[in-house]
Amino acid sequence: MGNNGRVTRPASTRAARLDQVCAAAVEVARDAITEVEPSDVGDHLRAVAEGDRVVTHYFECLLAGYRGWRWAVTVTRVARSKHVTVCETVLLPGSDALLAPGWVPWQERLKPGDLGPGDLLPTPPDDERLAPGYLLSDDPAVEEVSWELGLGRPRVLSREGRADTAQRWYDGDHGPSAPISVAAPAAARCGTCGFYLPLAGALRRSFGACGNFYAPDDGRVVSADHGCGAHSETLVETAESAVEELPTVYDDSAVEAMSVSRAPGSVEAAEPGEPYGHP
């Protein structure tokens, strides 16, 4: 390869010079905005040089709902000509323009509960949460069930998938930090509850399903250190209260002496008593 320095010129880094003829064509640029009514085009903001004899004019946009947007009209001319032509017209957002939220792929927009009856949610082939079923899993319970029942599932939960699931469950509404768990007695933990059904496999030590019909987490996976007031060993202690003494209806604890007058013919106290009965 020879020296081609004479035929290769370095790219110019100088800034484009504002062409005065194109910069003066403000009304030509304004008349080129035909998509809206003239009243929707505001004041001329500035002219920016885009290249040799190429200038873009910016106008304020007065359309309702387009606060901060600008009309941009690019004009140009040929060398040694005073005639200016329009290249393009476009509506562009400014620095303080109201913009719609950025587009997010549907896989990232999904949230728990979005899947409804009849909906289909395909799983990507390279989902790191899953591993091919023909590979031996590091979860003994998975291998035992697969061989026993002959399931032969195409894919099983990978180590990353289990770790992600465990962390999500633990940090969610069924972990130890849930409000109902914090408010429960310290000893009322799911791992010691008779309604606690431990999961199989590697998650057995940390998670299980609640089987208490009256518990708010019935039928849901909870952590072993989750808790609620429906624990199987929860006893309600009744406080002892003093028995209120009722007011006395009849008081016979005191004797009051009363004087009694004898009727005529009564036996005096000094006289001997009469015999009972008749002769």
Short mmCIF file of C-alpha atoms in Angstrom, two decimals, residues 3-272:
data_model
loop_
_atom_site.label_atom_id
_atom_site.label_comp_id
_atom_site.label_asym_id
_atom_site.label_seq_id
_atom_site.Cartn_x
_atom_site.Cartn_y
_atom_site.Cartn_z
CA ASN A 3 1.20 6.70 0.55
CA ASN A 4 -2.22 8.12 -0.24
CA GLY A 5 -1.84 11.29 1.77
CA ARG A 6 -2.30 13.47 -1.32
CA VAL A 7 -5.72 12.03 -2.21
CA THR A 8 -7.17 11.75 1.33
CA ARG A 9 -8.24 14.94 3.02
CA PRO A 10 -9.00 15.06 6.72
CA ALA A 11 -12.58 15.83 7.69
CA SER A 12 -13.21 19.47 8.46
CA THR A 13 -13.92 20.23 12.10
CA ARG A 14 -14.80 23.89 11.70
CA ALA A 15 -18.26 24.99 12.72
CA ALA A 16 -20.75 25.73 9.96
CA ARG A 17 -21.08 29.41 9.19
CA LEU A 18 -24.55 30.91 9.36
CA ASP A 19 -25.66 31.80 5.84
CA GLN A 20 -27.14 35.28 5.96
CA VAL A 21 -29.50 34.76 3.02
CA CYS A 22 -31.01 31.63 4.55
CA ALA A 23 -31.07 33.21 8.00
CA ALA A 24 -33.07 36.15 6.65
CA ALA A 25 -35.73 33.87 5.14
CA VAL A 26 -37.85 33.83 8.30
CA GLU A 27 -41.16 34.42 6.52
CA VAL A 28 -40.34 31.75 3.93
CA ALA A 29 -39.83 29.26 6.75
CA ARG A 30 -42.99 30.37 8.55
CA ASP A 31 -45.13 30.00 5.42
CA ALA A 32 -43.82 26.45 5.03
CA ILE A 33 -45.65 25.33 8.18
CA THR A 34 -48.90 24.28 6.54
CA GLU A 35 -49.90 21.43 8.85
CA VAL A 36 -51.66 23.81 11.27
CA GLU A 37 -53.36 27.18 11.28
CA PRO A 38 -51.11 30.26 11.17
CA SER A 39 -52.31 31.16 14.68
CA ASP A 40 -50.69 27.95 16.00
CA VAL A 41 -47.22 29.19 14.98
CA GLY A 42 -45.68 31.58 17.49
CA ASP A 43 -42.67 33.86 17.52
CA HIS A 44 -39.44 33.13 15.73
CA LEU A 45 -37.00 31.76 18.32
CA ARG A 46 -33.66 31.43 16.54
CA ALA A 47 -31.80 30.32 13.41
CA VAL A 48 -29.14 27.60 13.59
CA ALA A 49 -26.58 26.80 10.89
CA GLU A 50 -26.69 23.10 10.00
CA GLY A 51 -24.09 23.25 7.21
CA ASP A 52 -22.97 25.35 4.27
CA ARG A 53 -26.01 27.35 3.15
CA VAL A 54 -28.29 25.19 5.32
CA VAL A 55 -30.17 26.89 8.18
CA THR A 56 -32.93 25.68 10.50
CA HIS A 57 -35.46 28.19 11.80
CA TYR A 58 -37.27 27.49 15.11
CA PHE A 59 -40.72 28.86 15.89
CA GLU A 60 -42.78 28.66 19.05
CA CYS A 61 -45.62 26.10 18.94
CA LEU A 62 -48.98 27.34 20.24
CA LEU A 63 -50.91 24.11 19.79
CA ALA A 64 -52.90 23.01 22.84
CA GLY A 65 -51.14 20.20 24.67
CA TYR A 66 -47.75 20.92 23.07
CA ARG A 67 -46.24 23.21 25.65
CA GLY A 68 -42.49 23.56 25.15
CA TRP A 69 -42.53 22.16 21.58
CA ARG A 70 -41.02 24.01 18.61
CA TRP A 71 -41.58 24.11 14.89
CA ALA A 72 -38.31 23.48 13.02
CA VAL A 73 -38.06 24.48 9.35
CA THR A 74 -34.83 23.80 7.46
CA VAL A 75 -34.06 25.93 4.41
CA THR A 76 -31.17 26.02 1.94
CA ARG A 77 -30.01 27.59 -1.31
CA VAL A 78 -27.57 26.75 -4.06
CA ALA A 79 -24.28 28.58 -4.46
CA ARG A 80 -24.46 32.10 -5.94
CA SER A 81 -28.26 32.09 -5.74
CA LYS A 82 -30.55 34.23 -3.63
CA HIS A 83 -33.50 31.86 -3.97
CA VAL A 84 -34.20 29.95 -0.72
CA THR A 85 -36.00 26.62 -0.76
CA VAL A 86 -37.51 24.59 2.06
CA CYS A 87 -35.99 21.20 2.90
CA GLU A 88 -38.26 19.90 5.66
CA THR A 89 -40.68 20.94 8.39
CA VAL A 90 -40.97 19.08 11.69
CA LEU A 91 -42.33 19.55 15.21
CA LEU A 92 -39.63 18.96 17.85
CA PRO A 93 -39.74 18.92 21.67
CA GLY A 94 -37.85 21.57 23.58
CA SER A 95 -35.98 21.25 26.85
CA ASP A 96 -39.15 21.81 28.91
CA ALA A 97 -41.59 20.00 26.60
CA LEU A 98 -44.22 17.62 27.90
CA LEU A 99 -43.28 14.16 26.61
CA ALA A 100 -44.94 10.78 26.84
CA PRO A 101 -43.12 8.16 28.94
CA GLY A 102 -40.43 6.22 27.13
CA TRP A 103 -41.45 2.98 25.49
CA VAL A 104 -40.80 -0.09 27.61
CA PRO A 105 -40.88 -3.66 26.21
CA TRP A 106 -43.91 -5.65 27.29
CA GLN A 107 -41.72 -8.14 29.18
CA GLU A 108 -40.61 -5.31 31.47
CA ARG A 109 -44.10 -3.80 31.80
CA LEU A 110 -45.72 -6.96 33.16
CA LYS A 111 -46.65 -6.96 36.81
CA PRO A 112 -48.09 -9.68 39.07
CA GLY A 113 -51.80 -10.01 38.41
CA ASP A 114 -51.72 -8.73 34.82
CA LEU A 115 -52.26 -12.21 33.37
CA GLY A 116 -55.98 -12.91 33.06
CA PRO A 117 -58.14 -15.78 31.79
CA GLY A 118 -57.28 -16.64 28.18
CA ASP A 119 -54.03 -14.62 28.15
CA LEU A 120 -50.81 -16.25 26.95
CA LEU A 121 -47.39 -15.36 28.37
CA PRO A 122 -44.60 -16.99 26.33
CA THR A 123 -41.30 -17.60 28.13
CA PRO A 124 -38.11 -16.58 26.28
CA PRO A 125 -35.92 -19.52 25.22
CA ASP A 126 -32.93 -17.97 27.01
CA ASP A 127 -34.73 -17.25 30.28
CA GLU A 128 -32.05 -17.56 32.96
CA ARG A 129 -34.65 -18.65 35.50
CA LEU A 130 -35.04 -21.97 33.68
CA ALA A 131 -32.61 -24.75 32.82
CA PRO A 132 -33.03 -27.57 30.25
CA GLY A 133 -34.76 -30.61 31.71
CA TYR A 134 -32.19 -33.05 30.33
CA LEU A 135 -29.55 -31.49 32.61
CA LEU A 136 -29.31 -32.84 36.12
CA SER A 137 -30.77 -30.36 38.56
CA ASP A 138 -28.94 -29.50 41.75
CA ASP A 139 -32.23 -29.94 43.60
CA PRO A 140 -32.57 -33.61 44.73
CA ALA A 141 -36.34 -33.30 45.12
CA VAL A 142 -36.71 -32.33 41.47
CA GLU A 143 -34.70 -35.33 40.30
CA GLU A 144 -36.58 -37.71 42.59
CA VAL A 145 -40.00 -36.61 41.38
CA SER A 146 -38.93 -36.58 37.73
CA TRP A 147 -37.70 -40.17 37.85
CA GLU A 148 -40.58 -41.42 39.96
CA LEU A 149 -43.37 -39.92 37.87
CA GLY A 150 -41.58 -39.82 34.55
CA LEU A 151 -42.46 -36.20 34.03
CA GLY A 152 -39.55 -35.38 31.76
CA ARG A 153 -40.25 -31.65 31.83
CA PRO A 154 -38.47 -29.75 29.05
CA ARG A 155 -37.22 -27.14 31.51
CA VAL A 156 -36.92 -26.88 35.28
CA LEU A 157 -36.22 -24.03 37.67
CA SER A 158 -32.54 -23.15 37.67
CA ARG A 159 -30.43 -22.07 40.64
CA GLU A 160 -30.83 -18.42 39.61
CA GLY A 161 -34.57 -18.92 39.23
CA ARG A 162 -34.91 -20.38 42.71
CA ALA A 163 -32.79 -17.64 44.26
CA ASP A 164 -34.84 -14.94 42.53
CA THR A 165 -38.10 -16.56 43.60
CA ALA A 166 -36.98 -16.99 47.21
CA GLN A 167 -35.84 -13.37 47.46
CA ARG A 168 -39.08 -12.10 45.92
CA TRP A 169 -41.22 -14.14 48.31
CA TYR A 170 -39.12 -13.18 51.32
CA ASP A 171 -39.29 -9.45 50.57
CA GLY A 172 -43.00 -9.53 49.68
CA ASP A 173 -46.23 -9.48 51.65
CA HIS A 174 -45.71 -13.02 52.94
CA GLY A 175 -42.27 -12.56 54.47
CA PRO A 176 -41.17 -11.51 57.96
CA SER A 177 -41.35 -7.79 57.15
CA ALA A 178 -45.04 -7.80 56.21
CA PRO A 179 -47.20 -5.58 58.49
CA ILE A 180 -49.29 -8.53 59.68
CA SER A 181 -46.12 -10.45 60.58
CA VAL A 182 -44.59 -7.54 62.47
CA ALA A 183 -47.80 -7.05 64.47
CA ALA A 184 -48.08 -10.76 65.36
CA PRO A 185 -46.66 -12.15 68.64
CA ALA A 186 -42.94 -12.93 68.48
CA ALA A 187 -43.58 -16.66 69.01
CA ALA A 188 -46.34 -16.87 66.37
CA ARG A 189 -44.09 -17.86 63.47
CA CYS A 190 -45.33 -19.97 60.57
CA GLY A 191 -42.53 -22.52 60.93
CA THR A 192 -43.96 -23.63 64.29
CA CYS A 193 -47.62 -23.51 63.25
CA GLY A 194 -49.62 -26.69 62.82
CA PHE A 195 -51.21 -25.32 59.64
CA TYR A 196 -47.80 -24.82 57.98
CA LEU A 197 -47.16 -27.12 54.99
CA PRO A 198 -43.42 -27.07 54.07
CA LEU A 199 -42.46 -27.01 50.41
CA ALA A 200 -40.44 -29.83 48.86
CA GLY A 201 -36.91 -29.47 47.59
CA ALA A 202 -34.31 -26.83 48.30
CA LEU A 203 -36.89 -24.26 49.46
CA ARG A 204 -38.30 -26.57 52.14
CA ARG A 205 -36.29 -25.02 54.97
CA SER A 206 -37.46 -21.50 54.28
CA PHE A 207 -40.94 -21.64 52.76
CA GLY A 208 -44.23 -23.45 52.99
CA ALA A 209 -47.93 -23.05 52.25
CA CYS A 210 -50.49 -21.84 54.77
CA GLY A 211 -53.36 -24.25 55.31
CA ASN A 212 -55.39 -22.29 57.86
CA PHE A 213 -58.82 -21.45 56.48
CA TYR A 214 -59.13 -18.41 58.77
CA ALA A 215 -55.64 -17.03 58.15
CA PRO A 216 -55.21 -14.16 55.64
CA ASP A 217 -52.43 -16.14 53.87
CA ASP A 218 -54.46 -19.33 53.40
CA GLY A 219 -53.32 -21.13 50.24
CA ARG A 220 -50.29 -18.86 49.79
CA VAL A 221 -46.57 -19.46 50.13
CA VAL A 222 -45.17 -17.91 53.30
CA SER A 223 -41.72 -17.82 54.82
CA ALA A 224 -40.98 -19.88 57.90
CA ASP A 225 -40.43 -16.70 59.94
CA HIS A 226 -43.65 -15.08 58.72
CA GLY A 227 -46.43 -14.86 61.27
CA CYS A 228 -50.00 -13.85 62.03
CA GLY A 229 -52.54 -13.98 64.82
CA ALA A 230 -54.08 -17.26 63.55
CA HIS A 231 -51.12 -19.39 64.76
CA SER A 232 -52.23 -22.86 65.87
CA GLU A 233 -50.72 -22.40 69.35
CA THR A 234 -52.05 -18.92 70.00
CA LEU A 235 -53.92 -18.81 73.30
CA VAL A 236 -56.00 -15.89 74.43
CA GLU A 237 -55.29 -15.14 78.07
CA THR A 238 -58.27 -13.79 79.99
CA ALA A 239 -57.41 -11.16 82.53
CA GLU A 240 -58.66 -11.77 86.11
CA SER A 241 -61.19 -9.18 87.21
CA ALA A 242 -62.49 -8.55 90.72
CA VAL A 243 -66.05 -9.71 91.45
CA GLU A 244 -68.27 -6.76 92.18
CA GLU A 245 -70.07 -7.14 95.51
CA LEU A 246 -73.79 -6.60 95.19
CA PRO A 247 -75.56 -4.38 97.72
CA THR A 248 -77.04 -6.20 100.75
CA VAL A 249 -80.77 -6.80 100.43
CA TYR A 250 -81.35 -7.85 104.06
CA ASP A 251 -78.88 -7.28 106.85
CA ASP A 252 -79.32 -9.68 109.78
CA SER A 253 -75.94 -9.07 111.33
CA ALA A 254 -77.33 -6.66 113.93
CA VAL A 255 -80.05 -7.19 116.59
CA GLU A 256 -82.18 -4.33 117.82
CA ALA A 257 -83.87 -4.65 121.22
CA MET A 258 -87.63 -4.01 121.17
CA SER A 259 -90.01 -3.56 124.19
CA VAL A 260 -93.16 -5.74 124.04
CA SER A 261 -96.30 -5.09 126.13
CA ARG A 262 -98.19 -8.09 127.59
CA ALA A 263 -101.85 -8.55 126.90
CA PRO A 264 -104.34 -8.98 129.83
CA GLY A 265 -104.31 -12.49 131.33
CA SER A 266 -100.76 -13.19 130.38
CA VAL A 267 -98.60 -15.19 132.73
CA GLU A 268 -96.16 -13.21 134.76
CA ALA A 269 -92.54 -14.10 134.66
CA ALA A 270 -92.43 -14.95 138.42
CA GLU A 271 -95.39 -17.35 138.30
CA PRO A 272 -94.86 -21.07 137.68
#
